[in-house]
Short mmCIF file of C-alpha atoms in Angstrom, two decimals:
data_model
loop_
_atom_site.label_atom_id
_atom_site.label_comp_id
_atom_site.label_asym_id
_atom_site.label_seq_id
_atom_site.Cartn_x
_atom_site.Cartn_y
_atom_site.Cartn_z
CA UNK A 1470 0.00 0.00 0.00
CA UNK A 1471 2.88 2.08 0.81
CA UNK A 1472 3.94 2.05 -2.94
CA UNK A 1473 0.88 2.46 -4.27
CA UNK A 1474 0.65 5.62 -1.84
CA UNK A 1475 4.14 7.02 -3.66
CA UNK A 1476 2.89 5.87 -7.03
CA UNK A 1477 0.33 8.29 -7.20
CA UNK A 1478 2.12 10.70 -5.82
CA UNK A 1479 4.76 11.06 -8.23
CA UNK A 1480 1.67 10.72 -10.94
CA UNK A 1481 -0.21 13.48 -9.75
CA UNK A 1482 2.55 16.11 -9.72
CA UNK A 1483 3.77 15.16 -13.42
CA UNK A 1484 0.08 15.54 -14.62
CA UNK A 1485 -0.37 18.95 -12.84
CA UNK A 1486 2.57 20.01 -15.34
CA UNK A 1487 1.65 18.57 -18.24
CA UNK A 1488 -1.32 16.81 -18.70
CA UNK A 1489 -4.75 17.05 -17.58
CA UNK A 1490 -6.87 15.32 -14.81
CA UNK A 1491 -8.62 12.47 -17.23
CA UNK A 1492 -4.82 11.80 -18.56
CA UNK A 1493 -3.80 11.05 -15.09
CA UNK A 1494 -6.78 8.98 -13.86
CA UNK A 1495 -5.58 6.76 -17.05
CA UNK A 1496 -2.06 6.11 -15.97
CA UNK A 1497 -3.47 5.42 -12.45
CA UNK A 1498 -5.69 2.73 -13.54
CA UNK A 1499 -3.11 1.51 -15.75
CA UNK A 1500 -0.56 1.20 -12.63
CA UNK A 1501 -3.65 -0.54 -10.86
CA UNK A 1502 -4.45 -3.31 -13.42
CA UNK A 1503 -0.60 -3.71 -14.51
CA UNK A 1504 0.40 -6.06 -12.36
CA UNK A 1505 -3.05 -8.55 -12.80
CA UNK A 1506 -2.63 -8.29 -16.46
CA UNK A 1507 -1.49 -10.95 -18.60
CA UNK A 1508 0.90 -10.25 -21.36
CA UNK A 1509 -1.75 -10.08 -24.25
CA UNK A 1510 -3.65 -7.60 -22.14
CA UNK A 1511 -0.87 -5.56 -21.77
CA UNK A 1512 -0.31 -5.33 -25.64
CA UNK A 1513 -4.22 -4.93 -26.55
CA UNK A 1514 -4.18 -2.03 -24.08
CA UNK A 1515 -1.23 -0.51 -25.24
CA UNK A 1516 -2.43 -0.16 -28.68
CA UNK A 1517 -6.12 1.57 -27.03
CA UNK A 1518 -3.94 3.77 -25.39
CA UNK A 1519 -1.99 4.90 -28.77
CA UNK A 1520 -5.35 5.26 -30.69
CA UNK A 1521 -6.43 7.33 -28.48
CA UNK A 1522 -3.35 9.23 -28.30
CA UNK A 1523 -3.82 10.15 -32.06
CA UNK A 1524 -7.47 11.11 -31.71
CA UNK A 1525 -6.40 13.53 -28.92
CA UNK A 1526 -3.64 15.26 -30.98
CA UNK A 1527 -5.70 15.67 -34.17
CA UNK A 1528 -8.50 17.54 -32.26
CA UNK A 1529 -5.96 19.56 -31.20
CA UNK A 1530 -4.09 20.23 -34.08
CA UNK A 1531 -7.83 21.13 -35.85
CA UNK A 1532 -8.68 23.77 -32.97
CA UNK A 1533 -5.02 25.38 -33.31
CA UNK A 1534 -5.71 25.98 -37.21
CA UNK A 1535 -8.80 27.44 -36.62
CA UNK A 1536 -7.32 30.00 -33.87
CA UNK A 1537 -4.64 31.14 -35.50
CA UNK A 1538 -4.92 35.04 -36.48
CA UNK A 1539 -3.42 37.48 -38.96
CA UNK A 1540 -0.51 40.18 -38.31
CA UNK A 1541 -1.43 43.57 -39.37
CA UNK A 1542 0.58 43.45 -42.45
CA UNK A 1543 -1.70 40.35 -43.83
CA UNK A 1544 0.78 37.81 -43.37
CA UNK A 1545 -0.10 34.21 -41.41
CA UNK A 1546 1.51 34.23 -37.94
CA UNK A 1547 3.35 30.77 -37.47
CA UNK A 1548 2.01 29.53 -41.04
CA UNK A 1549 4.00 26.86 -42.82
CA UNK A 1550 3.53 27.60 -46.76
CA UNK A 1551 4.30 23.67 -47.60
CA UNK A 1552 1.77 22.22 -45.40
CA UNK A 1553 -2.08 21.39 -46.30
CA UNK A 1554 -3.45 23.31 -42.87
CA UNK A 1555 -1.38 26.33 -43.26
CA UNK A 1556 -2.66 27.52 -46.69
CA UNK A 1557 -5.14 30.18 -47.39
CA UNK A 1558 -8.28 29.24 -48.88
CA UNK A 1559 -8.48 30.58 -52.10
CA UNK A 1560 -12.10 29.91 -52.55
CA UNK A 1561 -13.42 32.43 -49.13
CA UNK A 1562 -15.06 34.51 -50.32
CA UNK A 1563 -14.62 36.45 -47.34
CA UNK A 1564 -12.21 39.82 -46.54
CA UNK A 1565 -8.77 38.22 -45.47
CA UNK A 1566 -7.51 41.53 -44.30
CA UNK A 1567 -9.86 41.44 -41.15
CA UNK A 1568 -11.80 44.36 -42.03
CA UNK A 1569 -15.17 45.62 -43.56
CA UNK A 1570 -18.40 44.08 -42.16
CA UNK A 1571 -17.90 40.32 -43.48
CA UNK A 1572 -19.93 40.62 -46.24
CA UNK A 1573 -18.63 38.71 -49.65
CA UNK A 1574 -16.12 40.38 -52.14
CA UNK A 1575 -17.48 42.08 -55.02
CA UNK A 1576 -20.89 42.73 -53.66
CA UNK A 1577 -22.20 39.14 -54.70
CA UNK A 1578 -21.08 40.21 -58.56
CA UNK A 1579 -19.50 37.09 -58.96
CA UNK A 1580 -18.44 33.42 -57.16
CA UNK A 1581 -19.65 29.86 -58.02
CA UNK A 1582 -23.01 29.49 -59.33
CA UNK A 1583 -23.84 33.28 -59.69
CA UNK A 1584 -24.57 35.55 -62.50
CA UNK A 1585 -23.18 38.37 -61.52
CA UNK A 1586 -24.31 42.16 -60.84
CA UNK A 1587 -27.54 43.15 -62.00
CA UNK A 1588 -27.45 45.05 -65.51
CA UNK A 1589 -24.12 43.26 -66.57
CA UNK A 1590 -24.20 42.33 -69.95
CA UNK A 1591 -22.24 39.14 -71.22
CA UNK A 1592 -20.56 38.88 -74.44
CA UNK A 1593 -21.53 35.78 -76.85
CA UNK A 1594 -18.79 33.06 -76.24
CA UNK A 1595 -17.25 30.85 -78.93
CA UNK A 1596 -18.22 27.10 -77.91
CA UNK A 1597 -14.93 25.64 -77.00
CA UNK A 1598 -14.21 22.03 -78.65
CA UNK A 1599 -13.12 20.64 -75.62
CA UNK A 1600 -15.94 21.36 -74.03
CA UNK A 1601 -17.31 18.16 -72.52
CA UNK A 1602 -20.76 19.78 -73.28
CA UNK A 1603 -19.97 20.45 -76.64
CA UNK A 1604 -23.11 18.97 -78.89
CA UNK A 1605 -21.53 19.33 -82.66
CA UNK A 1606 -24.61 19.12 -84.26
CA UNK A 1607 -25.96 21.72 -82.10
CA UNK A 1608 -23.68 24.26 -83.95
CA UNK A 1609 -25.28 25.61 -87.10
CA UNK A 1610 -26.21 23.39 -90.08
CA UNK A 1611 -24.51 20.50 -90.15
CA UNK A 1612 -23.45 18.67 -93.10
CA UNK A 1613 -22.59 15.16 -93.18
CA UNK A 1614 -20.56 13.78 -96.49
CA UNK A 1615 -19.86 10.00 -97.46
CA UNK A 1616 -15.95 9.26 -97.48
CA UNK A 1617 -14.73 6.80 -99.81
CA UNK A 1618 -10.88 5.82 -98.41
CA UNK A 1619 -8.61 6.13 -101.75
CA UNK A 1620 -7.46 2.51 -103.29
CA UNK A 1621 -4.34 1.53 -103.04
CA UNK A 1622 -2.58 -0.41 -106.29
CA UNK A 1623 -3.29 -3.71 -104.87
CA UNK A 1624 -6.85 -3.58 -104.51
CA UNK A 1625 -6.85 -1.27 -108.04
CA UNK A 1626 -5.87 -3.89 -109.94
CA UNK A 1627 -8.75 -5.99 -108.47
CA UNK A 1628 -11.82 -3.85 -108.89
CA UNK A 1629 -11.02 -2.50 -112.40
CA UNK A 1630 -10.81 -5.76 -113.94
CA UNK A 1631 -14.19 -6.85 -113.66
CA UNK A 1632 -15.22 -3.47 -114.85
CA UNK A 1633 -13.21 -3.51 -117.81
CA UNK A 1634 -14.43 -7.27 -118.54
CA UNK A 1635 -17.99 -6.47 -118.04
CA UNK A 1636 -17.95 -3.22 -120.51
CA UNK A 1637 -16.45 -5.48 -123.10
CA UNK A 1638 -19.52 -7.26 -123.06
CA UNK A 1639 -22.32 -4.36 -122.79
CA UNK A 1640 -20.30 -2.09 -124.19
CA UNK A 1641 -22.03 1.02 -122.18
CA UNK A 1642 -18.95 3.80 -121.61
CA UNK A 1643 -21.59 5.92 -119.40
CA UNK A 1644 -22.01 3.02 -117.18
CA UNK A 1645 -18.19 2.47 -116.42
CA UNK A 1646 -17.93 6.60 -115.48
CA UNK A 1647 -21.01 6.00 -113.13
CA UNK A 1648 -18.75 2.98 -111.68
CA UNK A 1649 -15.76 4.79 -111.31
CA UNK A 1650 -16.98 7.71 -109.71
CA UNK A 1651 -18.04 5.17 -106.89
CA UNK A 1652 -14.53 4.48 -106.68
CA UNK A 1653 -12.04 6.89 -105.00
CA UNK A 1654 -8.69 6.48 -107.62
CA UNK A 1655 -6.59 9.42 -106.03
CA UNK A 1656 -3.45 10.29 -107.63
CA UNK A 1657 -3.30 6.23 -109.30
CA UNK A 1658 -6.50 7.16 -111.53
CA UNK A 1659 -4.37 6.92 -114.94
CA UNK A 1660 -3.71 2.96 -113.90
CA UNK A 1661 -7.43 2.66 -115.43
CA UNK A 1662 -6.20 3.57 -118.50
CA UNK A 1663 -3.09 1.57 -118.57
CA UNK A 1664 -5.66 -1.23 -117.39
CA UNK A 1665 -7.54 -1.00 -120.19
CA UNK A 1666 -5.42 -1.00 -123.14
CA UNK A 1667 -3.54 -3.78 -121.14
CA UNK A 1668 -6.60 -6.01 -120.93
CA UNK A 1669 -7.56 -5.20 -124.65
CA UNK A 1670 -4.24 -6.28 -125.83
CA UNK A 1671 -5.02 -9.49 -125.07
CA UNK A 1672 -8.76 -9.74 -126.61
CA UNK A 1673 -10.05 -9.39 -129.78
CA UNK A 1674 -9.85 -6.52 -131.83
CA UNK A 1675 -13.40 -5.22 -130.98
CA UNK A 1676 -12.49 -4.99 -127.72
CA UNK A 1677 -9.60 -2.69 -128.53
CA UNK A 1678 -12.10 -0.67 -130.30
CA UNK A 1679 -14.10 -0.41 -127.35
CA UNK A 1680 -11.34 0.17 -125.44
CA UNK A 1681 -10.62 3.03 -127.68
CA UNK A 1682 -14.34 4.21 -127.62
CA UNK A 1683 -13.85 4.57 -123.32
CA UNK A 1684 -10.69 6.36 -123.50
CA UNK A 1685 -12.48 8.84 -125.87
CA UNK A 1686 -15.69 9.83 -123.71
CA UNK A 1687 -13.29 9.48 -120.52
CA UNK A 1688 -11.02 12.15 -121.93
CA UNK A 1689 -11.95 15.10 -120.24
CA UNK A 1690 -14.78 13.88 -118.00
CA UNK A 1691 -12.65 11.77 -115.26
CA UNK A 1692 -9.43 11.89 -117.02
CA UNK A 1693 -7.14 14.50 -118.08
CA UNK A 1694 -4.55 14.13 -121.18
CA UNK A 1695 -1.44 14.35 -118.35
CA UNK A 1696 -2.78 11.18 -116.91
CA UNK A 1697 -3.72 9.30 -120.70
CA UNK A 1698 -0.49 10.59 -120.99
CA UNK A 1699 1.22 9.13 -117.85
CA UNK A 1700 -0.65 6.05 -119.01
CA UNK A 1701 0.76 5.56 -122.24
CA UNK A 1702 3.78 6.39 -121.00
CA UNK A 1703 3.74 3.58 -118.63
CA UNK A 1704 2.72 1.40 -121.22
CA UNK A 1705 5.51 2.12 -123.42
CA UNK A 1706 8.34 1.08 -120.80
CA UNK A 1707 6.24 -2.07 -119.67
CA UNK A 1708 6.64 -3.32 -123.33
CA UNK A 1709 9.15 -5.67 -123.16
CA UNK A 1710 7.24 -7.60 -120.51
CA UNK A 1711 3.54 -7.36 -122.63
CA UNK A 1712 5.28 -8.72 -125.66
CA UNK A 1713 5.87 -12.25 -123.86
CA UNK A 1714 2.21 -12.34 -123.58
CA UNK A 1715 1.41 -10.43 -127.21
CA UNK A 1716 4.31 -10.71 -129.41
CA UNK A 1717 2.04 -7.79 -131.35
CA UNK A 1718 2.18 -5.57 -128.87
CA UNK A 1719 3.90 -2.73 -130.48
CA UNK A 1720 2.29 -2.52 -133.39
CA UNK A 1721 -1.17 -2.57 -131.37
CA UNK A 1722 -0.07 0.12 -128.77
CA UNK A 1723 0.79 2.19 -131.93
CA UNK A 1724 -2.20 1.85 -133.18
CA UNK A 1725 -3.95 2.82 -130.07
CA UNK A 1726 -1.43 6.05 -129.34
CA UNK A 1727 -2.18 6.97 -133.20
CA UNK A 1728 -5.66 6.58 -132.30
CA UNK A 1729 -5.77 8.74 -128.86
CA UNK A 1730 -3.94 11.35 -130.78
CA UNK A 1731 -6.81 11.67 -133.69
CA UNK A 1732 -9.75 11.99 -131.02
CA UNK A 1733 -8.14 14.89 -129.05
CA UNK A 1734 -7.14 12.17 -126.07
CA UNK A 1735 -3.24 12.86 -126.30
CA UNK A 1736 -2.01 16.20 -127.20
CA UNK A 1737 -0.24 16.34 -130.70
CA UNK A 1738 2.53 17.13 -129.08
CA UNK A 1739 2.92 13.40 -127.59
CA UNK A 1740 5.14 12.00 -129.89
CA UNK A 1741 7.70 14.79 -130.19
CA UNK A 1742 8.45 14.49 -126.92
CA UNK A 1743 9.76 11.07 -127.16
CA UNK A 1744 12.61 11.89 -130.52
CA UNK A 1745 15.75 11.05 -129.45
CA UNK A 1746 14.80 9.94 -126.05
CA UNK A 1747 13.74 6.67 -126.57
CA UNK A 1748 16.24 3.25 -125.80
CA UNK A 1749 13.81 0.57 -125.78
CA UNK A 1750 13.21 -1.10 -129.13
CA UNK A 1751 9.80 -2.57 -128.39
CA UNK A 1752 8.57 1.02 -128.04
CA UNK A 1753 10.87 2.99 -130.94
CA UNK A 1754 8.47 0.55 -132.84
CA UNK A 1755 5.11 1.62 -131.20
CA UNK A 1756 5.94 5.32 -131.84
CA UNK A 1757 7.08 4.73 -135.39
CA UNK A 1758 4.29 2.59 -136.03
CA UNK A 1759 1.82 5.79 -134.93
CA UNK A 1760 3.54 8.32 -136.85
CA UNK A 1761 3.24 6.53 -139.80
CA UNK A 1762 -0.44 6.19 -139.31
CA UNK A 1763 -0.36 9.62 -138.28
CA UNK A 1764 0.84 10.69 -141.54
CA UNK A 1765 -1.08 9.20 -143.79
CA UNK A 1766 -3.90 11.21 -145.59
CA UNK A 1767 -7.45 10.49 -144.63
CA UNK A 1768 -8.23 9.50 -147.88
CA UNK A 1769 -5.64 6.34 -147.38
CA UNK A 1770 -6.83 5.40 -143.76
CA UNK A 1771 -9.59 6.49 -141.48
CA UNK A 1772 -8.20 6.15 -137.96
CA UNK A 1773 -11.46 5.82 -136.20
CA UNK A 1774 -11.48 2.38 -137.49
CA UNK A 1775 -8.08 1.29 -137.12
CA UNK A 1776 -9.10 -1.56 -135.27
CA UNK A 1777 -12.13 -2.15 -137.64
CA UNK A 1778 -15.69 -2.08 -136.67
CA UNK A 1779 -16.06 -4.98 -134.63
CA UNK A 1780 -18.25 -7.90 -133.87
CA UNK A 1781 -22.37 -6.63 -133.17
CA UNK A 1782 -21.45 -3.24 -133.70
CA UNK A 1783 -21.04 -3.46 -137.71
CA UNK A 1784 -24.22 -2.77 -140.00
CA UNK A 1785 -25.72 -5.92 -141.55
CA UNK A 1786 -25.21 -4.45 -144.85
CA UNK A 1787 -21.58 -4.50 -143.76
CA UNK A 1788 -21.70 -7.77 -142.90
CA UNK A 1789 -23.13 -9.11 -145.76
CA UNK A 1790 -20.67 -7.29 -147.53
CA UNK A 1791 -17.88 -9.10 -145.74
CA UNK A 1792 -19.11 -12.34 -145.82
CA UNK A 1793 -19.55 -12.41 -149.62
CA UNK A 1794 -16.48 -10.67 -150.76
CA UNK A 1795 -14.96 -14.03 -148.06
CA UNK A 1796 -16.94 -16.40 -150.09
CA UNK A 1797 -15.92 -14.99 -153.45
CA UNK A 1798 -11.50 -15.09 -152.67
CA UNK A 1799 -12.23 -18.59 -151.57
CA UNK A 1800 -13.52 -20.00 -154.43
CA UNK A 1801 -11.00 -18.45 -156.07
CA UNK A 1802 -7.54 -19.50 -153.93
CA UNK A 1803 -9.53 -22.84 -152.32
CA UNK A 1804 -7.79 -21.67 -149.09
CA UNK A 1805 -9.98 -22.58 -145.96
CA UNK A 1806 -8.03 -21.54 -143.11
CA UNK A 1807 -7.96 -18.34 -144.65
CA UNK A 1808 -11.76 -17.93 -144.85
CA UNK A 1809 -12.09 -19.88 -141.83
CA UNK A 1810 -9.41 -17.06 -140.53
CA UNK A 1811 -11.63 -14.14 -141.76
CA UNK A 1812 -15.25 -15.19 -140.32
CA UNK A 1813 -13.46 -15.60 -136.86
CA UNK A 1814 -12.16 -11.91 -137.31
CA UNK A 1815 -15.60 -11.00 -137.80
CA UNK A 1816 -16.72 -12.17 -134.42
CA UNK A 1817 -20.47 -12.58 -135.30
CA UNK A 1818 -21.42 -16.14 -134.22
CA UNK A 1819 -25.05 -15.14 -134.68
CA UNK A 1820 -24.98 -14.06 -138.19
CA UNK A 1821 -23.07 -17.35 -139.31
CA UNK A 1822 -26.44 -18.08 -140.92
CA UNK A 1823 -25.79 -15.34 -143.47
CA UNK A 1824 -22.63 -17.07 -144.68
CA UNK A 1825 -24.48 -20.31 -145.03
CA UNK A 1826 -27.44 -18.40 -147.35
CA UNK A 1827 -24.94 -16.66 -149.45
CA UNK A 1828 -22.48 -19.66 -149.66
CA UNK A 1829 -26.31 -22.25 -150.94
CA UNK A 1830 -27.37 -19.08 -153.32
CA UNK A 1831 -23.93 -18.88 -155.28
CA UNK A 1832 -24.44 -22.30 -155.73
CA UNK A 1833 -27.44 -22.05 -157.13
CA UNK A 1834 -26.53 -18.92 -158.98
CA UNK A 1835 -22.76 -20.55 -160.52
CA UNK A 1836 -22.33 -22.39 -164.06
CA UNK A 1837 -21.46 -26.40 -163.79
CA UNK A 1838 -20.68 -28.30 -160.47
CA UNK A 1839 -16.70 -26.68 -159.35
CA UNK A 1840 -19.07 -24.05 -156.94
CA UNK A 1841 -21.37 -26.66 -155.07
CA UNK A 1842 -18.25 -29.11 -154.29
CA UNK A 1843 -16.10 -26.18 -153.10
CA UNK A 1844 -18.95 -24.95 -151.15
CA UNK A 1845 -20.08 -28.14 -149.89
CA UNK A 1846 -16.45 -28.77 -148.80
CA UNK A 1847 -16.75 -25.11 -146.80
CA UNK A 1848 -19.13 -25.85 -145.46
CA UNK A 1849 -18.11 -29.39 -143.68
CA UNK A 1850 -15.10 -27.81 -142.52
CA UNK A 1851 -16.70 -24.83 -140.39
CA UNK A 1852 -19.41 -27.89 -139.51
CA UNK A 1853 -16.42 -30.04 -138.04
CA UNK A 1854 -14.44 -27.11 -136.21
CA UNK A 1855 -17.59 -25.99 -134.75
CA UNK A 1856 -17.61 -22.52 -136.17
CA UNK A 1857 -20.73 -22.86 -137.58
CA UNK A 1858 -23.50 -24.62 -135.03
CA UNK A 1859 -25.94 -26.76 -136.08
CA UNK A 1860 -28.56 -23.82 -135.18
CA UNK A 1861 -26.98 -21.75 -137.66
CA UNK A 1862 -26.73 -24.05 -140.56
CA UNK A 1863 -29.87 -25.18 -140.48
CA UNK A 1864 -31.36 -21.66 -140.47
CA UNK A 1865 -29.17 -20.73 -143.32
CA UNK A 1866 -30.79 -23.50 -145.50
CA UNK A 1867 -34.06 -22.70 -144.23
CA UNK A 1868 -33.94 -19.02 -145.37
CA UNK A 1869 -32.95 -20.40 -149.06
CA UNK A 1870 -35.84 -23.20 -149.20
CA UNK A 1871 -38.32 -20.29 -148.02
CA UNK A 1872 -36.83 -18.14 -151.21
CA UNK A 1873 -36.48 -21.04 -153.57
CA UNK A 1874 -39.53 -19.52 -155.38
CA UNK A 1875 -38.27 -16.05 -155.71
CA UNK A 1876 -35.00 -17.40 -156.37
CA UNK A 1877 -36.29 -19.77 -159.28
CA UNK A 1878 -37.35 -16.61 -161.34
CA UNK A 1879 -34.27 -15.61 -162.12
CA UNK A 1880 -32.42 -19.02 -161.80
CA UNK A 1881 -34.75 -21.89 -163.86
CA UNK A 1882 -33.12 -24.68 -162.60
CA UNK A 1883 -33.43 -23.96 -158.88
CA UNK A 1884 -34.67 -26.44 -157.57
CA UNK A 1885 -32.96 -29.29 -159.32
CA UNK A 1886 -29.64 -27.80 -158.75
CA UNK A 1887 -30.54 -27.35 -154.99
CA UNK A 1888 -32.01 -30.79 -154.59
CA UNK A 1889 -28.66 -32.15 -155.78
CA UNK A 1890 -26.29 -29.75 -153.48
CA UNK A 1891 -28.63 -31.02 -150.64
CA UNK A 1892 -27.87 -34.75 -150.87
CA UNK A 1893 -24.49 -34.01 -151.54
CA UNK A 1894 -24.25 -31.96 -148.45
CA UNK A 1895 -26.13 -34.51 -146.67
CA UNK A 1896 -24.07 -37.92 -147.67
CA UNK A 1897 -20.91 -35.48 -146.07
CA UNK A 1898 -22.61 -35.48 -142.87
CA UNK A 1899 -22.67 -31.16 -143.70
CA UNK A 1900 -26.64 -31.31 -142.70
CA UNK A 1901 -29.32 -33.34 -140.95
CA UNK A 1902 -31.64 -35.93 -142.54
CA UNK A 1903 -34.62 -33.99 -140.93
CA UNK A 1904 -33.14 -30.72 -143.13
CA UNK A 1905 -32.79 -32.88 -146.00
CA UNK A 1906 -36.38 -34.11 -146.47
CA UNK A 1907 -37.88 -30.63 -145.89
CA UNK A 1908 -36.33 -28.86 -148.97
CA UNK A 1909 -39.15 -28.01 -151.29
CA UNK A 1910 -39.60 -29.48 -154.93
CA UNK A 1911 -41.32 -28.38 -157.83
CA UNK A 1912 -44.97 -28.21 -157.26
CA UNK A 1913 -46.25 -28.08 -161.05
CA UNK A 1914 -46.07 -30.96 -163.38
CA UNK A 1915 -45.65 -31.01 -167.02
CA UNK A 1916 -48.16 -32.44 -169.39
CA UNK A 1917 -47.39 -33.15 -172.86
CA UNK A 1918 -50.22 -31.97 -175.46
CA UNK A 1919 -53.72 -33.20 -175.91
CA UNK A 1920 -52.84 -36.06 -178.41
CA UNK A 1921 -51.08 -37.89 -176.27
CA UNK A 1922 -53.91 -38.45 -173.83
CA UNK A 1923 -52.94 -36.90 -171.00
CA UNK A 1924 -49.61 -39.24 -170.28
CA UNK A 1925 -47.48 -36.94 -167.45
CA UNK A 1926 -44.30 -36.53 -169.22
CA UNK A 1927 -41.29 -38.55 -167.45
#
């Protein structure tokens, strides 16, 4: 008891000093329970006793802040700049000088959430783009415009292929400029061109004609004569490599340069820029081969058919034309591959049925038998190649058995002579048995005079 007694002596006098009365009573009951308290005890109220420490010194720490005053020259007395609790706040809207009547700066003219003093007038504000309120199609009329990304030369290659193939079958130019303005070309646009003649090159020659035909309405529409002259250009140093694929090449990109030149595609000035320039042989031929056409009078060649009018696109009268002066140089040379040569140039597998009407007619038309056995042997070639289908042949014949009457009026013997050319043409396998039995013979027979009773003459 007597320690105890001394204990709380020596407690009391250090808490006069320093602490208060409640921080005292704590260390006496802590001296009390100390020496009944098991070790864990000891360490869970150790760590009380620390919590509570803290809570003590941030109250006080809060109430200090709030105390603290201003010197009269404005200045923070004992104010750390560095620390959080010793700045000013910037946002009091309250004197900081300690004088007036505590009312708010500016008279309530401005501050957070305010509109300021009455009869101030605001000036219209540009809406910033970084705004996080900013509504775009708030601002004015609005226009919105479809973006085609530009093609690259890979993906050029593949969507002006079909395009090129399909024209060569409709042969519509306005239709390809309604496809290509679809298409966003960019600075490669002139690869159409090069495309183009490219893909003709290795077709017929009525698709170089149409390929001419495009160039021509292109030409100031979608393309300019710089790029069918970048084209051309490019053309002319890939010739060594088109050649392994046409060994014509040359001559036809000539023909087509000669033929851009005549309808206003390429300047005139095209060619003299290439005199003296040029290294490659392949295309010292191409340019020769155009200013040679290029020279010649109009009377001597028309350039607009350079390639020759081709396939559908040639009158009938034309065609007819063709197809008998073809028929007439055969059966004078004999040659077949040649005519057979010359009816593929034409490229009108429809019309083949003309050939087969004119070839039966100048049969019927020619003196003794040399005509029907060069025809007939004509006609069994194209019938064996398949040039001429059995639609075709069988029409042709059917046009002259419908005209056999006609066709008798000027020619007597009609329709022996084409009896006898169509069992010739049918024991060569040239025509159908079915063909053969419908070809007409003369309807009126021949009676000898009254005195011989009536007998039918044999």
């Amino acid at each position: 008891f007597q320690s105890l007694c001394d204990l709380w002596l020596n407690v009391k006098n250090t808490a006069l000093a320093n602490r208060s009365y409640s921080d005292c009573e704590d260390v006496l009951n802590e001296a009390e329970v100390n020496s009944n308290w098991t070790p864990q005890e000891k360490a869970l109220h150790e760590a009380r006793l620390k919590a509570k420490a803290k809570r003590r010194l941030r109250k006080s720490s809060s109430r200090n802040s709030t105390s603290e005053s201003f010197s009269e020259s404005g200045d923070l007395a004992g104010a750390d700049p560095n620390s959080p609790k010793g700045k000013v706040n910037t946002n009091d809207r309250k004197s900081r000088t300690g004088k007036g009547r505590g009312l708010p700066k500016k008279g309530g003219a401005g501050g957070k959430g305010v509109w300021g003093a009455a009869g101030m007038v605001y000036e219209d504000e540009e809406p910033d783009v970084r705004d996080p309120n900013y509504d775009e199609s708030a601002q004015g009329d609005t226009v919105y415009a479809k973006v085609v990304p530009e093609i690259d030369e890979r993906e050029l290659e593949k969507m002006v292929n079909p395009i090129v193939q399909e024209y060569f079958e409709h042969g519509d130019t306005k239709e390809v400029q309604l496809l290509l303005k679809e298409l966003n070309l960019g600075h490669n646009k002139y690869e159409f061109s090069s495309m183009a003649v490219s893909l003709s090159l290795e077709g017929k020659a009525s698709h170089r004609e149409l390929t001419s035909r495009l160039l021509s309405d292109l030409s100031g529409k979608l393309l300019s004569q710089n790029d069918m002259g970048r084209a051309f250009d490019k053309m002319l140093k890939e010739l060594p490599d088109l050649i392994l694929d046409t060994p014509e090449a040359p001559q036809m990109l000539g023909q087509f340069i000669a033929r851009a030149i005549a309808d206003h595609v390429l300047p005139m000035s095209f060619l003299d820029c290439y005199k003296g320039k040029v290294d490659c042989d392949h295309a010292r031929v191409a340019l020769d081969r155009a200013a040679v056409l290029l020279s010649m009078k109009r009377e001597m060649v028309r350039l607009d058919n350079v390639w020759g009018v081709g396939g559908g696109l040639r009158p009938v009268k034309h065609l007819i034309k063709e197809m008998n002066l073809l028929l007439k140089e055969y059966l004078i040379s004999g040659d077949v591959s040649e005519a057979e040569r010359c009816l593929r140039d034409l490229e009108v597998p429809h019309f083949h049925h003309e050939l087969v009407y004119e070839a039966v007619v100048m049969v019927l038309e020619a003196k003794g038998d040399k005509a029907s056995h060069m025809m007939m042997k004509l006609l069994q070639s194209f019938w064996k190649t398949g040039l001429i289908t059995v639609d075709q042949m069988n029409r042709g014949f059917q046009r002259v058995y419908d005209e056999l009457p006609e066709i008798s009026l000027d020619v007597p013997h009609a329709h022996s002579i084409m009896e006898t050319f169509v069992d010739l043409c049918y024991q060569e396998s040239v025509i159908t048995k079915q063909l053969r039995d419908v070809c007409p013979s003369r309807g009126r027979k021949r009676f000898v005079s009254e005195g011989d009773g009536g007998v039918i003459k044999s």
